[in-house]
Coordinates of C-alpha atoms in Angstrom, one line a residue:
M1 CA -39.6 106.2 189.3
R2 CA -39.5 109.4 187.0
V3 CA -36.3 109.8 185.2
A4 CA -35.3 113.8 184.6
N5 CA -34.5 114.3 181.3
R6 CA -30.9 115.3 179.9
M7 CA -30.0 119.4 180.3
T8 CA -29.3 120.5 176.5
D9 CA -28.1 124.4 175.9
K10 CA -30.8 125.4 174.3
R11 CA -33.1 124.3 177.0
L12 CA -30.8 125.7 179.6
K13 CA -30.3 129.2 177.9
A14 CA -34.9 129.8 178.1
L15 CA -34.7 128.6 181.5
T16 CA -36.6 130.9 183.8
A17 CA -36.9 128.9 187.4
D18 CA -35.0 125.8 188.7
A19 CA -34.5 122.6 186.7
S20 CA -32.7 119.5 187.5
C21 CA -29.5 118.8 184.5
G22 CA -30.4 114.9 184.8
I23 CA -26.9 112.3 184.3
V24 CA -25.9 113.2 187.9
P25 CA -28.7 112.6 190.4
G26 CA -29.0 116.2 192.8
L27 CA -27.8 118.4 189.7
Y28 CA -29.6 121.0 189.0
V29 CA -29.7 125.1 187.3
G30 CA -30.7 127.4 189.7
V31 CA -32.2 130.4 188.1
R32 CA -32.1 134.0 189.6
K33 CA -34.1 137.0 188.0
L34 CA -31.7 140.2 188.3
K35 CA -32.7 143.8 188.4
D36 CA -32.3 144.3 185.0
G37 CA -34.6 141.6 184.0
T38 CA -32.3 139.1 182.8
Y39 CA -31.3 135.8 184.7
A40 CA -28.3 134.2 186.1
R41 CA -28.0 130.6 186.0
Y42 CA -26.1 128.4 188.2
F43 CA -25.2 125.1 188.5
L44 CA -25.7 123.4 192.2
L45 CA -25.5 120.1 193.7
R46 CA -28.2 118.8 196.0
D47 CA -26.7 115.9 198.5
R48 CA -29.6 115.3 200.6
G49 CA -27.5 112.7 202.8
L50 CA -25.6 116.1 204.2
K51 CA -28.6 118.1 203.9
R52 CA -26.4 120.9 201.5
V53 CA -26.3 122.5 198.4
F54 CA -23.2 122.8 196.6
T55 CA -22.2 125.7 194.2
L56 CA -20.4 124.5 190.6
G57 CA -20.2 127.6 188.6
K58 CA -22.3 129.5 187.1
Y59 CA -23.0 129.3 183.2
P60 CA -21.9 130.1 180.6
E61 CA -19.0 130.3 182.3
M62 CA -18.9 127.1 183.3
S63 CA -19.9 124.4 180.4
L64 CA -23.1 121.7 180.9
A65 CA -20.5 119.0 179.8
E66 CA -17.7 120.5 182.4
A67 CA -20.9 121.2 185.0
F68 CA -21.6 117.0 184.6
E69 CA -17.5 116.3 184.5
K70 CA -17.3 118.2 187.9
G71 CA -20.7 117.3 189.3
L72 CA -20.0 113.0 189.0
R73 CA -17.1 114.0 190.3
W74 CA -18.3 115.8 193.2
R75 CA -20.6 112.9 194.1
K76 CA -18.0 110.0 194.0
L77 CA -15.8 112.6 196.4
I78 CA -19.0 112.9 198.7
A79 CA -19.7 108.9 198.3
E80 CA -16.5 108.5 199.9
G81 CA -16.7 110.7 203.1
I82 CA -14.9 113.8 201.2
D83 CA -16.2 117.6 201.2
P84 CA -15.6 117.7 197.7
S85 CA -15.8 122.2 198.2
E86 CA -13.4 122.0 200.9
Q87 CA -10.6 119.8 199.0
E88 CA -11.3 122.3 196.1
K89 CA -10.3 125.4 198.6
A90 CA -7.5 123.2 199.8
A91 CA -6.0 123.0 196.4
R92 CA -6.8 127.0 195.2
D93 CA -5.1 127.7 198.6
A94 CA -2.2 125.7 198.1
L95 CA -1.3 127.3 194.7
R96 CA -1.5 130.8 196.2
P97 CA 1.8 131.8 197.2
S98 CA 2.3 132.2 201.0
P99 CA 0.9 135.0 202.3
A100 CA 2.1 138.6 204.2
P101 CA 2.3 137.8 207.8
Q102 CA -1.1 139.2 209.7
K103 CA -2.0 142.3 211.2
E104 CA -3.7 141.4 214.3
E105 CA -7.3 142.6 213.5
D106 CA -6.8 141.1 210.2
A107 CA -7.2 137.3 212.5
L108 CA -10.3 138.8 213.2
T109 CA -12.8 136.2 211.9
F110 CA -16.9 136.1 211.3
E111 CA -17.3 134.4 214.8
K112 CA -15.2 136.2 217.1
L113 CA -17.0 139.0 215.2
I114 CA -20.2 138.2 216.6
W115 CA -19.2 137.4 219.6
K116 CA -17.1 140.6 220.4
W117 CA -20.4 142.5 218.7
I118 CA -23.1 141.0 221.3
E119 CA -21.0 141.7 224.1
F120 CA -20.8 145.4 223.1
N121 CA -24.2 145.6 222.8
T122 CA -25.6 143.2 225.9
K123 CA -23.2 146.1 227.9
R124 CA -25.1 148.7 226.5
G125 CA -28.7 146.5 227.2
R126 CA -29.3 146.9 223.7
W127 CA -31.3 143.7 224.2
K128 CA -32.7 143.6 227.6
N129 CA -36.2 143.0 227.0
A130 CA -35.6 140.3 224.9
E131 CA -36.8 136.5 225.0
K132 CA -33.9 135.2 225.0
S133 CA -30.2 136.5 225.6
R134 CA -28.7 137.0 221.8
D135 CA -25.7 134.8 222.8
L136 CA -28.0 132.1 222.8
V137 CA -30.0 133.1 219.9
W138 CA -26.8 132.8 218.0
D139 CA -25.2 129.7 219.5
G140 CA -27.7 128.0 217.7
F141 CA -27.1 129.9 214.7
F142 CA -23.5 128.7 214.9
R143 CA -24.7 125.5 215.4
N144 CA -27.5 124.9 212.9
H145 CA -27.2 127.5 209.8
I146 CA -23.5 128.6 210.1
P147 CA -21.1 126.3 208.3
K148 CA -17.3 126.5 209.5
E149 CA -16.2 127.6 206.7
I150 CA -17.5 131.4 207.5
R151 CA -17.3 130.7 211.1
D152 CA -13.0 130.9 211.2
C153 CA -12.3 132.6 207.8
P154 CA -11.0 136.7 208.1
V155 CA -13.6 138.9 208.1
V156 CA -12.1 141.1 205.2
D157 CA -12.0 137.5 203.4
L158 CA -15.8 137.0 203.5
K159 CA -17.5 137.2 200.5
P160 CA -21.9 137.4 199.5
Q161 CA -21.6 133.7 197.8
M162 CA -20.1 132.6 201.1
F163 CA -23.2 133.0 202.5
C164 CA -25.1 132.8 199.3
D165 CA -24.3 128.4 199.4
A166 CA -24.7 128.6 203.3
L167 CA -27.9 130.3 203.6
G168 CA -29.5 129.9 200.0
E169 CA -32.0 126.9 200.2
K170 CA -33.0 128.5 203.6
W171 CA -33.7 131.9 202.3
G172 CA -36.5 130.5 200.3
T173 CA -38.1 127.8 202.9
M174 CA -37.7 129.8 205.9
I175 CA -39.7 132.7 207.2
D176 CA -37.4 134.6 209.3
T177 CA -34.4 133.0 210.1
P178 CA -31.8 133.3 207.1
E179 CA -33.3 137.0 207.3
R180 CA -32.4 137.2 211.1
I181 CA -29.0 136.0 210.2
L182 CA -27.7 138.1 207.9
S183 CA -29.6 141.6 209.6
D184 CA -27.2 140.8 212.4
A185 CA -24.2 139.7 210.2
K186 CA -24.5 143.1 208.3
R187 CA -24.9 145.4 212.0
A188 CA -21.9 143.4 213.2
I189 CA -19.3 143.8 210.0
D190 CA -20.8 147.7 209.7
W191 CA -19.9 147.6 213.8
A192 CA -16.6 146.5 212.8
I193 CA -16.1 149.0 210.3
R194 CA -16.8 152.6 212.4
S195 CA -14.9 150.8 214.9
E196 CA -11.8 150.6 212.7
M197 CA -11.2 146.9 213.9
I198 CA -11.2 145.6 209.7
P199 CA -10.5 148.4 207.1
P200 CA -13.3 149.9 204.6
M201 CA -15.0 147.5 203.0
V202 CA -18.3 146.2 201.0
N203 CA -20.5 144.4 203.1
P204 CA -21.0 140.8 202.3
C205 CA -23.9 140.3 203.9
Q206 CA -25.9 143.3 202.4
V207 CA -29.2 142.3 200.6
V208 CA -30.3 145.3 199.7
D209 CA -28.5 146.5 197.2
G210 CA -26.4 145.0 197.4
R211 CA -24.2 141.4 195.8
L212 CA -25.8 139.4 198.1
G213 CA -29.3 140.4 197.4
D214 CA -28.7 139.2 193.3
L215 CA -27.6 136.2 194.7
L216 CA -30.2 135.1 197.0
P217 CA -33.8 133.7 195.4
L218 CA -36.0 136.3 194.6
N219 CA -39.0 134.3 196.2
R220 CA -39.4 134.2 200.4
P221 CA -42.0 132.3 202.4
E222 CA -45.1 133.6 203.2
G223 CA -45.5 135.7 206.0
G224 CA -49.0 137.8 207.2
H225 CA -51.7 135.3 208.5
E226 CA -50.1 131.6 209.9
P227 CA -51.7 129.2 208.3
A228 CA -54.4 127.5 209.8
L229 CA -56.6 124.5 210.3
P230 CA -60.8 125.1 210.0
P231 CA -61.5 123.7 213.3
K232 CA -64.0 120.8 212.5
R233 CA -60.6 119.4 211.3
M234 CA -59.0 120.0 214.6
P235 CA -59.9 116.7 216.3
A236 CA -59.1 114.5 213.2
F237 CA -55.5 116.5 213.3
F238 CA -54.8 115.9 216.9
K239 CA -55.9 112.0 216.6
A240 CA -53.0 111.5 215.1
L241 CA -50.9 114.0 217.0
M242 CA -51.6 112.2 219.8
Q243 CA -50.3 108.5 218.3
L244 CA -47.0 110.3 218.1
V245 CA -46.9 112.0 221.8
P246 CA -45.2 108.6 223.5
V247 CA -42.1 108.4 221.1
S248 CA -41.4 112.4 220.6
Q249 CA -41.1 115.1 223.0
T250 CA -42.0 117.7 219.9
A251 CA -45.1 116.3 219.5
R252 CA -45.8 116.4 223.0
C253 CA -44.8 120.3 223.2
L254 CA -47.5 120.8 219.8
A255 CA -50.2 118.9 221.7
F256 CA -49.8 121.3 224.6
A257 CA -49.5 124.3 222.2
I258 CA -52.5 123.4 221.1
L259 CA -54.4 122.8 224.2
T260 CA -53.2 126.1 225.8
S261 CA -53.4 128.5 222.7
A262 CA -49.9 129.3 223.4
R263 CA -47.5 131.3 221.2
N264 CA -44.6 129.4 220.0
T265 CA -42.0 130.3 222.2
T266 CA -44.0 129.8 225.0
A267 CA -44.8 126.7 224.4
R268 CA -41.4 125.3 223.0
E269 CA -39.3 126.8 226.0
A270 CA -42.0 126.2 229.3
T271 CA -40.2 124.9 231.8
W272 CA -41.5 123.0 235.0
G273 CA -41.1 125.6 237.5
E274 CA -43.9 127.6 235.7
I275 CA -46.6 124.8 236.6
Q276 CA -48.5 125.5 239.6
Q277 CA -51.3 125.1 241.7
D278 CA -54.2 128.0 243.0
D279 CA -55.6 128.4 245.8
D280 CA -57.8 125.4 244.9
G281 CA -54.9 122.9 243.4
R282 CA -56.3 123.8 240.1
W283 CA -53.4 123.8 237.7
L284 CA -51.8 126.4 236.1
H285 CA -49.1 127.4 232.9
V286 CA -47.5 130.8 234.9
I287 CA -45.6 133.1 232.7
P288 CA -43.4 135.0 233.6
R289 CA -44.0 138.4 231.8
A290 CA -40.3 138.7 230.7
R291 CA -41.1 135.8 228.2
M292 CA -44.7 137.0 226.7
K293 CA -44.3 138.5 223.7
V294 CA -46.8 141.5 225.9
K295 CA -44.0 142.4 228.0
S296 CA -44.6 144.0 231.9
E297 CA -44.6 147.7 230.6
K298 CA -48.0 146.8 228.8
I299 CA -49.2 144.6 231.7
P300 CA -48.1 144.7 234.6
F301 CA -49.1 140.7 235.8
D302 CA -47.7 137.8 234.5
R303 CA -49.9 135.4 231.9
K304 CA -51.9 132.6 233.7
T305 CA -53.1 130.4 231.4
P306 CA -55.8 127.1 233.4
L307 CA -54.8 124.3 232.1
C308 CA -57.3 121.7 230.9
P309 CA -57.4 117.5 232.1
E310 CA -55.8 117.0 229.1
A311 CA -53.4 119.4 229.2
V312 CA -52.5 118.1 233.4
Q313 CA -52.7 114.6 231.5
L314 CA -49.8 115.7 229.1
L315 CA -47.8 117.0 231.4
E316 CA -48.3 113.9 234.0
S317 CA -47.0 111.5 231.2
A318 CA -44.0 113.5 230.4
P319 CA -40.6 111.9 230.8
R320 CA -38.5 114.4 233.0
V321 CA -34.8 115.2 232.3
G322 CA -34.0 117.6 234.7
R323 CA -35.1 117.8 237.9
S324 CA -34.7 122.0 238.6
P325 CA -37.5 124.5 238.6
D326 CA -35.6 126.1 235.3
S327 CA -35.3 122.7 233.4
Y328 CA -37.6 122.3 230.3
I329 CA -40.8 120.6 230.1
F330 CA -40.2 119.3 226.1
P331 CA -35.9 119.0 226.2
N332 CA -34.4 118.2 223.3
V333 CA -31.1 117.2 224.2
N334 CA -28.0 117.6 222.4
K335 CA -24.9 116.2 222.9
G336 CA -25.6 116.3 226.8
R337 CA -26.9 119.3 226.4
N338 CA -30.4 120.6 228.2
S339 CA -32.3 123.1 225.4
P340 CA -35.3 123.6 223.6
F341 CA -36.6 122.4 220.7
S342 CA -35.8 124.8 217.6
R343 CA -38.8 125.8 215.7
D344 CA -37.4 124.2 212.6
S345 CA -38.2 120.9 215.3
V346 CA -41.5 121.4 215.1
R347 CA -41.9 123.2 211.7
A348 CA -40.3 119.2 210.6
L349 CA -42.8 117.7 212.8
I350 CA -45.7 119.4 211.0
K351 CA -44.5 118.8 207.8
R352 CA -44.0 114.9 208.4
M353 CA -47.5 114.4 209.9
H354 CA -48.9 116.8 206.7
D355 CA -46.9 113.9 204.4
K356 CA -48.5 110.9 205.7
Q357 CA -52.1 112.8 206.3
K358 CA -51.9 113.7 202.2
R359 CA -51.1 109.8 201.1
I360 CA -53.9 108.8 203.3
D361 CA -56.6 111.8 201.7
G362 CA -54.8 113.6 198.8
I363 CA -55.2 116.5 201.1
G364 CA -53.2 116.8 204.2
W365 CA -52.5 118.8 207.2
V366 CA -53.4 122.7 205.3
D367 CA -55.3 125.9 205.3
P368 CA -57.5 125.9 202.5
D369 CA -57.8 129.6 202.5
Q370 CA -53.7 130.5 202.4
F371 CA -51.8 129.4 198.8
H372 CA -48.3 129.4 198.1
A373 CA -47.9 132.3 195.5
K374 CA -45.7 130.6 193.7
T375 CA -47.0 126.9 193.6
G376 CA -50.5 128.3 194.4
K377 CA -51.6 125.0 196.5
P378 CA -52.5 125.8 200.3
R379 CA -49.8 126.5 202.9
I380 CA -49.4 123.7 205.5
V381 CA -51.0 124.4 209.2
T382 CA -48.2 126.0 211.5
L383 CA -47.7 125.3 215.6
H384 CA -48.8 129.2 215.6
G385 CA -51.9 128.6 213.0
L386 CA -53.1 125.9 215.0
A387 CA -52.9 127.1 218.7
R388 CA -54.0 130.9 217.7
A389 CA -56.3 131.1 215.0
T390 CA -58.1 127.8 214.6
F391 CA -58.7 127.7 218.4
N392 CA -60.1 131.3 218.3
T393 CA -62.3 130.3 214.9
W394 CA -63.6 128.0 217.4
A395 CA -64.3 129.9 220.5
K396 CA -66.1 132.6 218.6
D397 CA -68.5 129.9 216.6
A398 CA -70.7 128.8 220.0
K399 CA -72.9 127.3 217.8
G400 CA -71.7 125.4 215.4
Y401 CA -69.6 123.5 218.0
S402 CA -72.0 123.3 220.5
H403 CA -70.6 125.5 223.6
K404 CA -71.5 128.0 224.9
P405 CA -70.9 131.8 223.9
F406 CA -67.2 133.6 225.2
S407 CA -67.3 136.7 224.8
R408 CA -64.9 138.7 222.9
D409 CA -62.7 140.2 225.9
L410 CA -62.2 136.4 227.4
R411 CA -61.2 134.8 224.0
E412 CA -58.6 138.0 223.9
S413 CA -58.0 137.1 227.3
C414 CA -57.4 133.5 226.5
L415 CA -54.6 134.3 223.7
D416 CA -53.2 137.2 226.0
H417 CA -53.8 139.5 223.1
R418 CA -52.5 143.1 224.0
N419 CA -56.0 144.7 224.9
E420 CA -56.3 142.7 228.1
S421 CA -59.7 144.7 229.1
Y422 CA -60.9 141.3 230.4
Q423 CA -58.2 140.6 232.8
C424 CA -57.8 144.4 234.0
A425 CA -61.4 145.2 234.8
Y426 CA -62.7 142.4 236.6
D427 CA -61.5 140.0 239.3
R428 CA -58.4 138.6 237.9
E429 CA -59.5 135.0 239.7
Q430 CA -62.8 135.5 237.9
A431 CA -61.0 135.7 234.8
L432 CA -59.1 133.2 235.2
G433 CA -62.5 130.9 236.0
D434 CA -64.0 132.1 232.6
M435 CA -60.5 131.5 231.1
R436 CA -61.4 127.7 232.4
E437 CA -64.1 127.0 231.2
V438 CA -63.0 128.1 227.6
Y439 CA -59.7 125.3 228.0
D440 CA -61.8 122.8 229.2
A441 CA -64.5 122.8 226.5
W442 CA -61.4 123.1 223.9
G443 CA -59.9 120.4 225.5
K444 CA -62.3 118.0 225.5
F445 CA -63.0 119.0 221.6
C446 CA -59.9 118.7 220.8
M447 CA -59.5 115.1 222.0
S448 CA -62.9 113.7 220.6
L449 CA -62.0 111.7 218.4
V450 CA -58.7 110.7 220.7
H451 CA -60.2 107.4 221.5
V452 CA -62.2 106.9 218.9
G453 CA -62.0 104.1 216.1

């Protein structure tokens, strides 16, 4: 195992990228490039058990020797089950003079403000066409991303560093969640100021031209086209995926999404009531238009996806947690609550599969045509890329993959793209029949190696 060299002041002053300090496990220097071209350097302590990154201090205000001493001390506290940041905060609070009696508006915590803001905007109909209600979205944010220190903090006491500590690492690895959290939080605080719930203050969640923007990493994960596999590698990927299906509902969800060319949310939030039969007894996934990216204002009928035999078999073998039509097909039962898997769960599954495959072939499950801007390495595939981009590439190449030609309109209809000319111009049942041919061929292709070897 490679051991990091001990950091020195000379090396630290010249750092332009994050680097381990050595000596103390998990202690490293986080480097942030400022607008004026200079670099800010912070001592950070990562604990993989708690899945947290603690900020120890900023260099040179904190010396390297002080960082080593503090890192060792905090490591011991973590090993004893103590949160060192909470202990340090409690010690600081104990030294402060007793505060004056708080006014009612000063007691408005961040969590209370978010719920008030959501209630206000919901009554105004702001999110009436959203796929998921904003309170459910923020319930997930609070459970998975916002620490208690921020939730219970009075809004007037919030600082940019608190949000950087909570979301800094995710800001550099997750495409949209941290951005959505901070965008909503900024709007909520601005609303509280306009409504005179709190006195005027500098918004701690302002990223653009704000202090938080100076603290957060500059590097963001790539957007644009989602990384996808070349179709020729899909059967091998599906074989590896099907080995996980018996023990993983996330794997089953990913397999279903691929077989139905579904969008991320459409697959994860599928319910048993959406699985229906047509007049000939053939199975369909009937998705209310309100749950689709293209809403009823554009297309006046629900989305119907024919299910190939392989997709039907996935559902028949799936454990059923709830018996109501609204029960999720792929539930993530968390502390007794029935809810769909998060995007992060699917992303983590694919990452584990990639790591395992890379140990086998040195490549893993990556898009050979897309590369990380920072590392230059090929990007790991995603659900969206596998289920839609790989599917579309396969469907376009009839000769290369030995299936009958599928017209562009038919492919667009399978992908539920905005221009629904095929389904709108022709008899819908005929369109469904043609779509079924596409999905039946796709299902056979995906499963072609599952029972081989």
